[in-house]
Short mmCIF file of C-alpha atoms in Angstrom, two decimals:
data_model
loop_
_atom_site.label_atom_id
_atom_site.label_comp_id
_atom_site.label_asym_id
_atom_site.label_seq_id
_atom_site.Cartn_x
_atom_site.Cartn_y
_atom_site.Cartn_z
CA MET K 1 53.24 112.61 51.60
CA THR K 2 52.02 115.55 52.58
CA THR K 3 52.03 117.80 55.47
CA VAL K 4 49.50 116.18 57.61
CA SER K 5 50.70 112.35 56.67
CA ALA K 6 53.93 113.85 57.93
CA GLU K 7 52.31 115.19 60.86
CA ALA K 8 50.60 111.59 61.39
CA LEU K 9 54.27 109.65 60.77
CA VAL K 10 55.52 111.86 63.79
CA GLY K 11 52.33 111.47 65.61
CA ARG K 12 52.89 107.28 65.80
CA ALA K 13 56.71 108.41 66.39
CA VAL K 14 56.57 109.94 68.95
CA GLY K 15 53.27 107.75 70.05
CA GLY K 16 55.86 104.24 70.43
CA ASP K 17 56.08 103.23 66.83
CA PRO K 18 58.39 101.33 65.75
CA ARG K 19 58.05 101.13 62.25
CA ALA K 20 56.82 105.53 62.20
CA VAL K 21 60.55 105.56 63.60
CA ALA K 22 62.12 103.64 61.05
CA ARG K 23 60.29 105.30 58.40
CA LEU K 24 61.16 108.76 59.37
CA VAL K 25 64.87 107.31 59.42
CA SER K 26 64.62 106.33 55.81
CA LEU K 27 62.99 109.71 54.36
CA VAL K 28 65.55 111.43 56.20
CA GLU K 29 68.38 109.37 54.65
CA ASN K 30 67.26 109.28 51.01
CA GLY K 31 66.91 112.84 51.68
CA SER K 32 62.36 113.26 51.39
CA PRO K 33 61.53 116.12 49.52
CA ASP K 34 58.83 115.72 52.44
CA LEU K 35 62.33 116.10 55.19
CA ARG K 36 61.86 119.99 56.21
CA ASP K 37 57.76 119.27 56.72
CA ILE K 38 58.77 116.25 58.81
CA THR K 39 61.66 118.28 60.71
CA ALA K 40 58.66 121.08 61.33
CA GLN K 41 56.83 118.60 63.47
CA LEU K 42 60.13 116.54 65.23
CA VAL K 43 61.35 119.91 66.41
CA ALA K 44 58.74 120.14 68.99
CA HIS K 45 59.26 116.53 70.40
CA ALA K 46 63.43 116.67 70.51
CA GLY K 47 65.51 118.45 72.34
CA SER K 48 65.90 116.10 75.73
CA ALA K 49 67.89 112.75 75.22
CA ALA K 50 71.31 112.00 76.55
CA VAL K 51 73.47 111.74 72.73
CA VAL K 52 76.45 109.75 73.09
CA GLY K 53 79.35 109.76 70.65
CA VAL K 54 81.19 105.93 70.86
CA THR K 55 84.24 106.31 68.72
CA GLY K 56 87.56 105.19 67.86
CA ALA K 57 89.68 102.47 65.79
CA PRO K 58 88.54 99.81 63.27
CA GLY K 59 89.33 96.62 66.03
CA VAL K 60 88.89 98.47 69.82
CA GLY K 61 85.49 97.05 70.20
CA LYS K 62 82.68 100.17 69.88
CA SER K 63 80.11 97.86 68.55
CA THR K 64 80.86 95.49 72.26
CA VAL K 65 81.13 98.21 74.59
CA THR K 66 77.68 99.93 72.19
CA SER K 67 75.61 96.68 73.30
CA ALA K 68 76.85 96.21 76.69
CA LEU K 69 76.34 100.14 77.30
CA VAL K 70 72.84 99.36 75.71
CA GLY K 71 71.91 96.77 79.06
CA ALA K 72 73.11 98.31 81.27
CA TYR K 73 70.50 101.62 80.08
CA ARG K 74 67.98 99.27 79.99
CA ALA K 75 68.65 97.50 83.44
CA GLN K 76 67.76 101.18 84.24
CA ASP K 77 64.39 100.95 82.54
CA LEU K 78 65.74 104.14 79.88
CA LYS K 79 64.64 103.36 76.16
CA VAL K 80 67.39 103.63 73.92
CA GLY K 81 68.13 105.08 70.73
CA VAL K 82 71.38 102.91 68.65
CA LEU K 83 72.93 104.48 65.73
CA ALA K 84 75.40 102.79 64.46
CA ILE K 85 77.37 103.79 61.10
CA ASP K 86 79.33 102.23 58.50
CA PRO K 87 81.60 102.67 55.61
CA SER K 88 80.54 102.57 51.76
CA SER K 89 81.97 100.83 49.22
CA PRO K 90 83.62 103.48 47.10
CA PHE K 91 83.50 101.40 44.70
CA THR K 92 79.98 99.52 44.60
CA GLY K 93 78.97 101.87 47.78
CA GLY K 94 77.24 99.17 48.88
CA ALA K 95 78.27 98.45 52.66
CA LEU K 96 77.95 95.00 54.99
CA LEU K 97 75.62 97.22 58.12
CA GLY K 98 77.45 94.12 60.12
CA ASP K 99 76.74 96.26 63.92
CA ARG K 100 73.21 95.02 64.03
CA VAL K 101 74.26 91.44 64.34
CA ARG K 102 76.81 92.30 67.44
CA MET K 103 72.95 93.60 69.12
CA GLN K 104 71.07 90.58 69.06
CA ASP K 105 70.92 90.64 72.38
CA HIS K 106 68.77 93.09 72.19
CA ALA K 107 67.07 92.33 69.15
CA THR K 108 63.48 92.14 70.33
CA ASP K 109 63.74 94.70 72.97
CA ARG K 110 60.95 97.16 72.35
CA GLY K 111 62.87 100.04 74.37
CA VAL K 112 65.98 100.03 72.01
CA PHE K 113 65.67 100.84 68.49
CA ILE K 114 69.08 99.95 66.73
CA ARG K 115 69.41 100.85 63.49
CA SER K 116 72.99 100.75 60.75
CA MET K 117 73.63 104.00 58.23
CA ALA K 118 75.67 104.20 55.54
CA THR K 119 78.22 106.98 55.37
CA ARG K 120 77.31 107.13 51.68
CA GLY K 121 81.13 108.84 50.72
CA HIS K 122 80.20 111.50 53.83
CA LEU K 123 84.24 111.66 55.96
CA GLY K 124 84.42 112.20 60.19
CA GLY K 125 82.71 108.83 61.05
CA LEU K 126 79.33 109.82 60.33
CA ALA K 127 76.19 110.26 57.99
CA TRP K 128 75.66 112.89 56.29
CA ALA K 129 71.27 111.80 58.07
CA THR K 130 72.39 111.32 60.69
CA PRO K 131 71.99 114.43 62.86
CA GLN K 132 68.33 114.47 61.69
CA ALA K 133 67.94 110.59 62.85
CA VAL K 134 68.79 111.67 65.95
CA ARG K 135 65.81 114.08 66.01
CA VAL K 136 64.24 111.71 65.24
CA LEU K 137 65.17 109.20 67.86
CA ASP K 138 64.82 111.30 70.43
CA ALA K 139 61.11 112.70 69.38
CA ALA K 140 60.26 108.91 69.34
CA GLY K 141 61.20 109.39 73.65
CA CYS K 142 64.25 108.24 73.69
CA ASP K 143 65.74 108.68 76.67
CA VAL K 144 69.64 108.19 75.44
CA VAL K 145 71.07 107.93 71.98
CA LEU K 146 74.37 105.58 71.71
CA ILE K 147 76.06 106.81 67.68
CA GLU K 148 79.28 104.28 67.30
CA THR K 149 80.80 105.59 64.57
CA VAL K 150 83.09 103.96 61.68
CA GLY K 151 86.05 102.78 62.18
CA VAL K 152 87.96 106.37 62.35
CA GLY K 153 90.75 107.34 61.85
CA GLN K 154 93.03 110.02 63.91
CA SER K 155 91.63 113.06 62.11
CA GLU K 156 87.80 112.19 62.08
CA ILE K 157 85.78 113.76 64.76
CA ASP K 158 82.21 114.93 63.90
CA VAL K 159 81.00 112.90 66.65
CA ALA K 160 82.22 115.56 68.99
CA GLY K 161 80.34 117.93 66.99
CA LEU K 162 77.19 116.20 67.84
CA ALA K 163 77.37 113.92 70.82
CA ASP K 164 76.98 115.83 74.33
CA THR K 165 79.45 113.41 75.72
CA THR K 166 82.22 111.23 73.30
CA LEU K 167 83.91 108.24 74.24
CA VAL K 168 86.88 107.43 72.57
CA LEU K 169 87.66 104.15 72.56
CA LEU K 170 91.58 102.68 72.67
CA ALA K 171 92.70 98.32 72.98
CA PRO K 172 96.28 97.26 74.10
CA GLY K 173 97.79 97.11 70.84
CA MET K 174 96.83 100.06 68.78
CA GLY K 175 100.40 102.11 69.29
CA ASP K 176 102.35 103.04 71.71
CA GLY K 177 102.58 106.67 73.80
CA VAL K 178 103.34 108.44 70.66
CA GLN K 179 100.13 107.58 69.55
CA ALA K 180 98.10 109.15 72.66
CA ALA K 181 99.52 111.98 72.42
CA LYS K 182 99.23 113.25 68.89
CA ALA K 183 96.68 115.66 68.08
CA GLY K 184 92.99 114.76 66.19
CA ILE K 185 91.26 111.84 68.16
CA LEU K 186 92.76 111.90 71.99
CA GLU K 187 91.62 116.05 71.70
CA VAL K 188 88.07 115.40 71.40
CA GLY K 189 87.64 112.58 74.02
CA ASP K 190 85.23 113.15 77.34
CA VAL K 191 85.75 109.86 78.27
CA PHE K 192 88.65 107.51 77.45
CA VAL K 193 87.74 103.84 77.47
CA VAL K 194 91.24 101.14 77.23
CA ASN K 195 88.76 98.20 76.40
CA LYS K 196 90.09 94.82 76.29
CA ALA K 197 91.43 95.60 79.61
CA ASP K 198 92.46 92.05 80.01
CA ARG K 199 95.00 92.24 77.04
CA ASP K 200 98.99 92.10 78.04
CA GLY K 201 99.46 96.29 77.57
CA ALA K 202 96.37 97.54 78.70
CA ASP K 203 98.66 98.85 81.80
CA GLN K 204 100.86 100.71 79.45
CA VAL K 205 97.83 102.56 77.57
CA VAL K 206 96.45 103.94 80.69
CA ARG K 207 99.39 105.10 81.78
CA ASP K 208 100.20 106.47 78.82
CA LEU K 209 96.75 108.32 78.53
CA ARG K 210 96.84 109.53 82.15
CA SER K 211 100.37 111.29 80.94
CA THR K 212 98.10 112.61 78.12
CA VAL K 213 95.59 114.35 80.22
CA ARG K 214 98.00 115.37 82.75
CA LEU K 215 99.32 117.55 80.71
CA ALA K 216 96.42 119.05 78.90
CA GLU K 217 96.39 122.87 79.24
CA ARG K 218 92.87 123.34 81.07
CA ALA K 219 91.77 126.60 83.01
CA PRO K 220 89.86 126.05 86.57
CA GLY K 221 86.89 123.72 86.58
CA ASP K 222 86.99 122.58 83.15
CA TRP K 223 86.84 118.86 82.48
CA ARG K 224 89.58 115.89 83.23
CA GLN K 225 89.29 113.00 81.09
CA PRO K 226 88.47 110.00 83.39
CA ILE K 227 89.83 107.15 81.60
CA VAL K 228 87.94 103.58 82.40
CA SER K 229 88.90 100.70 81.76
CA THR K 230 86.92 97.88 81.20
CA VAL K 231 85.87 93.81 79.00
CA ALA K 232 83.02 94.73 77.36
CA ALA K 233 82.66 91.39 75.99
CA ARG K 234 82.10 90.52 79.96
CA GLY K 235 80.31 93.57 80.62
CA GLU K 236 83.37 94.14 82.95
CA GLY K 237 84.06 97.69 84.17
CA ILE K 238 80.12 98.99 81.91
CA ASP K 239 79.09 100.36 85.07
CA GLU K 240 82.25 103.19 85.99
CA LEU K 241 81.53 103.82 82.23
CA VAL K 242 78.09 105.01 82.88
CA GLU K 243 78.91 106.51 86.36
CA ALA K 244 81.37 108.48 84.22
CA ILE K 245 78.91 109.66 81.59
CA ALA K 246 76.75 110.30 84.19
CA ALA K 247 79.52 112.62 85.65
CA HIS K 248 80.55 114.23 82.80
CA ARG K 249 76.40 115.87 81.77
CA ALA K 250 75.86 116.84 85.25
CA TRP K 251 79.34 118.56 85.07
CA ALA K 252 78.46 120.37 81.26
CA ALA K 253 75.11 121.16 82.93
CA GLU K 254 76.12 122.80 85.98
CA SER K 255 78.79 124.29 83.34
CA GLY K 256 76.90 125.54 80.90
CA GLU K 257 79.04 123.08 78.45
CA ALA K 258 75.69 121.01 77.52
CA GLN K 259 74.31 124.59 76.34
CA ARG K 260 77.10 125.54 74.67
CA ARG K 261 77.56 122.05 72.90
CA ARG K 262 73.60 122.14 71.51
CA THR K 263 73.76 125.55 70.18
CA ARG K 264 77.12 124.87 68.67
CA ARG K 265 75.44 121.33 67.19
CA ALA K 266 72.48 123.94 65.70
CA ARG K 267 74.74 126.58 64.10
CA ASP K 268 76.25 123.38 62.91
CA GLU K 269 73.44 121.78 61.54
CA ILE K 270 71.99 124.90 60.12
CA GLU K 271 75.88 126.16 57.75
CA ALA K 272 74.88 122.01 56.51
CA ILE K 273 71.54 123.16 54.86
CA ALA K 274 73.15 126.16 53.92
CA VAL K 275 76.02 124.77 51.93
CA THR K 276 73.76 121.68 50.59
CA ASP K 277 71.33 123.96 49.05
CA LEU K 278 74.27 126.45 47.39
CA ARG K 279 75.87 123.32 45.64
CA ARG K 280 72.43 122.18 44.64
CA ARG K 281 72.39 125.56 43.09
CA PHE K 282 76.11 125.76 42.10
CA ALA K 283 75.97 121.64 40.47
CA ALA K 284 72.85 124.12 38.49
CA LEU K 285 74.85 126.11 36.82
CA HIS K 286 77.34 123.34 35.51
CA GLY K 287 77.11 123.51 31.59
CA ASP K 288 75.16 126.60 31.87
CA GLU K 289 76.40 129.80 29.46
CA ARG K 290 77.08 132.21 32.11
CA LEU K 291 79.97 129.60 33.69
CA ASP K 292 81.57 129.04 30.33
CA ASP K 293 81.29 132.68 29.34
CA LEU K 294 83.25 133.28 32.87
CA ALA K 295 86.11 130.67 32.42
CA GLN K 296 86.73 132.18 28.83
CA SER K 297 87.12 135.57 30.55
CA VAL K 298 89.70 134.05 33.33
CA LEU K 299 91.47 132.40 30.08
CA ALA K 300 91.80 135.41 28.44
CA GLY K 301 93.31 137.40 30.83
CA GLU K 302 90.11 139.58 31.37
CA LEU K 303 89.18 138.41 34.87
CA ASP K 304 90.78 136.78 37.35
CA PRO K 305 89.17 133.03 38.94
CA TYR K 306 88.62 135.09 42.41
CA ALA K 307 86.44 137.74 40.49
CA ALA K 308 85.14 135.73 38.13
CA ALA K 309 83.73 133.16 41.53
CA GLU K 310 82.62 136.46 43.47
CA LYS K 311 79.91 136.59 39.87
CA ILE K 312 78.87 132.93 40.78
CA VAL K 313 78.16 133.94 44.41
CA ALA K 314 75.74 137.08 43.11
CA ALA K 315 74.35 134.84 40.72
CA VAL K 316 72.99 131.88 42.94
CA SER K 317 72.37 134.12 45.85
#
């Protein structure tokens, strides 16, 4: 692909061609050599989509809530993009990209673009290519981009650095009040969602969350996370959830938090690209005589490992 064809492909995607959008996401996922040219073409068209992260433990109903949100936003005549992240097998490298199975109601809607992405070994609940894929959907005219993470643990919170608003889903039977007080994933939530609220124990989960929110330290004017109860499979509570997301977005715009988050997102992306490039250069040193010589110097006590590492950094800088 040449720069001209990259420009043409981006032009088709911006014009709403779903095949061009899918092709761009594939190029992003595969780390195409043309990614730099593609990104240069995309940045002029991106920056207006509301990015909403949907995260939580396996089994809380992330796909069902995501599908219900798609329906709610489409009822407002908004164009919606969905990135559903699935884990890759550490043994085969394969992934069951099954989230689209739960979103078949929107499969034929041209106002919805759904893409499953494998983590390919990347930790944190997202795929490495997710930030670039968000830019593709943003540039393609999506008003809202929903990112459904892998079923994550308490410390896999990368989505908070990418989303404008992060939804943390919980459900009855996923733990006691101690879980609600633990640091980690709950600290990144902008809106708490108690899904499957028709089950026994849902009221207790809400009470535990209220206690956690009440105890959190916050300055005057800081956002206080709302708690929304939903039964997403029946569409119950989804309108209230959409309102909570809109309220957070309005607060973030007024307080300057939206700009701070987007600046942090751009900074993190720049850092990730730079680190990836450095890793590539370090990999090229594997088996290099200079590295072997430094290793021998460390073993002989002539050089300490930190000094040797500084020489390597200087060599690749």
